Every structure is written in structure tokens, then in C-alpha cells.
Amino acid sequence: MLQGKKIILGITGSIAAYKAAYLIRGLVKKGAEVQVVITPAGKEFITPITLSALSSHPVISEFFSNRDGSWHSHVDLGLWADAMVIAPATASTIGKMAHGIADNMLVTTYLSCKAPVFIAPAMDLDMFAHPATQQNLEILKGFGNYIIEPGEGELASHLVGKGRMEEPDKILEVLEDFFSSGQELQKKKIVITAGPTYEKIDPVRFIGNYSSGKMGFALAEACAKRGADVTLITGPVSLSTIHPHIHRIDVESAEEMYGMAMQLFPQADAGILCAAVADYRPAVVADKKIKRESNENMTLELTANPDIAASMGAIKKPHQVLVGFALETNDELTHATDKLNRKNLDFIVLNSLREEGAGFRGDTNKISIIDANGNVKEFSLQLKTAVAEDIIDHLVVTLKNKSVLFEA
Ligand code: PMT
């Protein structure tokens, strides 16, 4: 997948710079052409001679060549590349990139780069956890850059924590994944709901559920990887999105999720409803914390929330595809089929709490897909990321079949 790809490898001043040598070797072995751009501090950690020998290209560090005074054009370099990888990326370079401080060749090249940019941070655990670094990384994500999260382990300081630059093999895998993923969903707009909803009882309490958002976020990443323009409407979760083509909207309650979904679905090609939406909310939200009374029982009056899936099903146009989930504990197939029909879905993904490793919170799921013709396809227990790929394979086929029949 990397054969013939032109990669700019940015190296900054970190002890992890030695790993860049392995990364160059891996890239070259896979047929990529590598141009190294190194910061002045980077050269303190690894010599340009090593890097130019491995990449078969002179290493660029300054704006002008020391030898003949010729100008290194960061603009040409930025246009040349199929991807730019900054590995290792220090807190300082990440900060400069986030704020456009173009005082070295690496950052000017970054600012001129039209290709996708991958950033592999490397630093001490406290520097990585500091709000300044985290905010800068969020800014870079917002620019559409990919952050290759550092791993946990022993750091150069001998402290143990998160901040170790990801291993070169893993970075190669990320790049290969990027260049290999099919783009079957290019130009498709997909709205996804994920996570739980919180229904306020009073200023300190709510009705919620155990959804972590993992399944919905995996679906969003899988769709974006295949070229879709994704809007992810999520309830309260502690996950972050990676792909730059995921537009995330955070909501809290079912009513808020309903409002966003109904506003966005008419312009979308597909909707995937993975959120665990509370069916009921307190009829009245107390404006002050409810105090414990002397009586032992308390009654909370609940009122029905809108059914987001059913409402989207009611306005679905013939070319649109709507995918629902069913989380069941008994009579799974009957309940899932009933939801499929009642909500006017094209297919429904059934997961049962009776299956070990399926449903809420964990990293795995075990699903069956039931389509509108009553066909049932069962899948084995897999990571949610792999489950998401299976669901999106099914979505791609369903969209294709519909586009043959109906014009958007
Ligand atoms: O987030 P994780 O921890 O990774 O867990 C994943 C999951 C278990 C939440 C997910 O796989 C899942 O099953 N999501 C749907 C859970 C659910 O609420 O199912 P349901 O059978 O109650 O609802 C049926 C369908 O209608 C779902 O698509 C749901 O999003 C939708 N719905 C339900 C109620 C409502 N008021 N509006 C809705 O849109």
C-alpha cells in the first residue's frame, strides 16, 4: 500500500528520534520515498548522516542549503508529499504547529502541506497530560490531522506512564491502513448516534444507562475511513474521535439527540442509530436538589421520550438507508424484527445481553444483522472495531442496491 508513496518524515528533538531510523527503514522497505525534515533540536538526538543514508535523500533542516545557499522550498515539499508524518513530535513542535509558529523548516513545511498529516507525540507523561499539550492536540485534530496516540510504559525519565512514541511498526500499520482503506463511502453523508442519554431528575441526578459509546464511535471511524462525511451525535461519553472527517456533536438528553438527528437526517444518505436512548424522562425536572424525605418510598413520574429511530424512519426517503440497533435480553429475534418493522429500518443490528462479551461497555460485541426481508446473518464475537467493519460492509451493499433503484 505504501509502494510509490511520497512521505515527508518530520523529526523533532526527542530521545525517541532513534525510532525514526527504524521508521524510515520500514517505509523504504515497503516502497515509499522518504524525505526527512528535521528540527535543529532533532539533530542533537540523531545525525542527518544516518537519516540520509537510510532514506537515500539529503536531510533538510534549514531554510537554505549550507553548501550552496540554495533555498529549500517548503511549499514545493508540501505539495510533493502524499503524507507527512511527524515522529517523534515534541510538545514544543505540537504547540508551534497548533499555533502556526513557523520558525523552522519543519513547521513551515507542515503549514504548506496539502497531504494528510500524522503526528506521533513523544514526551514525558506529565507533559503529555498537561492541558496545554492536550489542547494543542485537540486543535491539530480540528485541523484534520491524525494523532497517533503514544503508548504507556517506561519513559526516558524512568517514570512510567503515557508518552512513549508509538512503535515504528504500528505507525507503518496506521499509514498502510490509511492508504489501503476502500473509499466506497466517498461523498456519502452519514449521521450516527452513540452513547447513552442522561435525563435530568434534578440539578445533581439523572436517569442514564451503561452505554460507553464504544460501538458508535467505532462505526463513525469505520465510515470516515471509507471516505464518508460523518456526523456523530453522542451522549455523554469519555471517548475522543480520531478521524478528521467526523464532525462530533455532544448532547445530553434524548430530546437534544432527537432535535439534532431530525435536523441532519434529511441531508444524509444514511443514519445509524447506535445510541442507547432513554425511553422515558422525568415529567418534571426539579430546579433544586430533591431532599430525602422521612418516607421510605419516592415516586418519580416519567413521560415518554421521542423515538428517534421511528421518527427518522417516518421521514426516510427511498434512497436513504436507516440502520437501527436492538439490545435485547430475551426473545431477541422477535423483538429485533418488531423494531425493524415498526421503525421502518433497512436493517437492524441485534446484540443480546445474554451473550458473554456483547453489549455495553466492553471492547467486544457479538451481533446478528437482520434485514427487511427477514434474512439473518450471525457474526462471531469480535472487537467492536471489527464488528463496525462488518456492519459498514452491509451498509455499503444496502446503499449500493438502493442507489440502483432510486436516485437521490
Ligand atoms: O456504547 P457501548 O458501551 O459500546 O454499547 C453498545 C450498545 C449496546 C449501546 C449498542 O450496541 C446498542 O445496542 N445500541 C442500542 C441500544 C438500545 O437502546 O436499543 P433499543 O433496543 O432500546 O432501541 C432500538 C433502536 O431504537 C436503537 O437503534 C436505538 O438507538 C433507537 N431508539 C430507541 C429509543 C428511542 N427513544 N430512540 C431511538 O432512536
Tab-separated table of C-alpha atoms and ligand atoms in Angstrom, residues 193-196 209-217 219 237 239 254 257-258 272-280 304-312 323-328 335-336 339 342-343 345 348-353 358-365 367 384, ligand 1:
chain	number	residue	atom	x	y	z
A	193	THR	CA	-25.998	8.364	17.185
A	194	ALA	CA	-23.889	6.920	20.001
A	195	GLY	CA	-23.595	6.644	23.764
A	196	PRO	CA	-26.239	6.988	26.461
A	209	ASN	CA	-27.572	3.719	31.216
A	210	TYR	CA	-24.282	1.833	30.782
A	211	SER	CA	-23.508	2.730	27.153
A	212	SER	CA	-19.866	3.778	26.760
A	213	GLY	CA	-20.183	4.953	23.159
A	214	LYS	CA	-17.501	2.460	22.002
A	215	MET	CA	-19.715	0.749	19.412
A	216	GLY	CA	-20.993	4.028	17.951
A	217	PHE	CA	-17.531	5.620	17.859
A	219	LEU	CA	-18.861	2.872	13.490
A	237	VAL	CA	-19.066	9.634	26.970
A	239	LEU	CA	-14.131	8.961	24.212
A	254	ALA	CA	-32.908	12.161	24.245
A	257	MET	CA	-30.354	13.997	20.361
A	258	TYR	CA	-33.741	13.867	18.626
A	272	ILE	CA	-27.016	4.581	12.042
A	273	LEU	CA	-28.739	4.608	15.418
A	274	CYS	CA	-26.416	3.046	17.934
A	275	ALA	CA	-27.270	5.235	20.923
A	276	ALA	CA	-28.910	3.727	23.965
A	277	VAL	CA	-31.657	6.311	24.226
A	278	ALA	CA	-33.721	6.553	27.400
A	279	ASP	CA	-37.317	5.776	26.507
A	280	TYR	CA	-38.618	7.897	29.381
A	304	ALA	CA	-42.107	9.159	27.047
A	305	ASN	CA	-39.154	10.500	25.056
A	306	PRO	CA	-39.415	10.815	21.293
A	307	ASP	CA	-38.423	7.654	19.448
A	308	ILE	CA	-35.581	8.993	17.289
A	309	ALA	CA	-35.294	5.895	15.093
A	310	ALA	CA	-39.054	5.726	14.433
A	311	SER	CA	-39.231	9.475	13.670
A	312	MET	CA	-36.342	9.190	11.199
A	323	VAL	CA	-29.849	1.211	10.420
A	324	GLY	CA	-31.005	0.521	13.961
A	325	PHE	CA	-29.697	-1.484	16.886
A	326	ALA	CA	-31.635	-3.760	19.211
A	327	LEU	CA	-30.281	-4.508	22.651
A	328	GLU	CA	-32.274	-7.432	23.977
A	335	HIS	CA	-38.171	-8.127	19.456
A	336	ALA	CA	-35.489	-7.083	16.960
A	339	LYS	CA	-38.303	-2.895	15.955
A	342	ARG	CA	-42.042	-0.597	13.458
A	343	LYS	CA	-39.203	1.918	12.921
A	345	LEU	CA	-35.360	0.379	9.226
A	348	ILE	CA	-31.162	-3.899	12.422
A	349	VAL	CA	-28.113	-4.975	14.410
A	350	LEU	CA	-29.081	-7.283	17.232
A	351	ASN	CA	-26.889	-7.645	20.303
A	352	SER	CA	-28.019	-9.631	23.310
A	353	LEU	CA	-27.032	-9.187	26.928
A	358	ALA	CA	-21.650	-8.495	23.938
A	359	GLY	CA	-23.417	-5.187	24.505
A	360	PHE	CA	-22.445	-2.366	26.831
A	361	ARG	CA	-19.013	-1.075	27.851
A	362	GLY	CA	-16.596	-3.821	26.760
A	363	ASP	CA	-14.342	-3.720	23.719
A	364	THR	CA	-16.122	-6.665	22.064
A	365	ASN	CA	-19.558	-7.392	20.688
A	367	ILE	CA	-24.106	-9.323	16.653
A	384	LYS	CA	-16.118	-3.579	18.321
B	1	PMT	O1	-21.959	2.115	23.796
B	1	PMT	P1	-21.417	0.719	24.076
B	1	PMT	O2	-20.997	0.565	25.525
B	1	PMT	O3	-20.325	0.332	23.110
B	1	PMT	O4	-22.611	-0.310	23.882
B	1	PMT	C1	-23.166	-0.509	22.620
B	1	PMT	C2	-24.687	-0.655	22.691
B	1	PMT	C3	-25.036	-1.897	23.500
B	1	PMT	C4	-25.320	0.578	23.344
B	1	PMT	C5	-25.179	-0.786	21.196
B	1	PMT	O5	-24.590	-1.911	20.607
B	1	PMT	C6	-26.687	-0.892	21.124
B	1	PMT	O6	-27.276	-1.969	21.196
B	1	PMT	N1	-27.403	0.274	20.982
B	1	PMT	C7	-28.857	0.364	21.022
B	1	PMT	C8	-29.340	0.242	22.430
B	1	PMT	C9	-30.825	0.424	22.558
B	1	PMT	O7	-31.243	1.391	23.131
B	1	PMT	O8	-31.552	-0.457	21.939
B	1	PMT	P2	-33.176	-0.445	21.932
B	1	PMT	O9	-33.492	-1.847	21.575
B	1	PMT	O10	-33.713	0.094	23.193
B	1	PMT	O11	-33.546	0.578	20.776
B	1	PMT	C10	-33.808	0.189	19.438
B	1	PMT	C11	-33.315	1.217	18.453
B	1	PMT	O12	-34.081	2.413	18.568
B	1	PMT	C12	-31.872	1.617	18.619
B	1	PMT	O13	-31.326	1.844	17.343
B	1	PMT	C13	-31.966	2.934	19.418
B	1	PMT	O14	-30.865	3.795	19.132
B	1	PMT	C14	-33.256	3.506	18.874
B	1	PMT	N2	-34.007	4.360	19.825
B	1	PMT	C15	-34.525	3.844	20.964
B	1	PMT	C16	-35.295	4.627	21.781
B	1	PMT	C17	-35.521	5.986	21.426
B	1	PMT	N3	-36.245	6.770	22.202
B	1	PMT	N4	-34.996	6.460	20.292
B	1	PMT	C18	-34.241	5.670	19.490
B	1	PMT	O15	-33.751	6.129	18.442
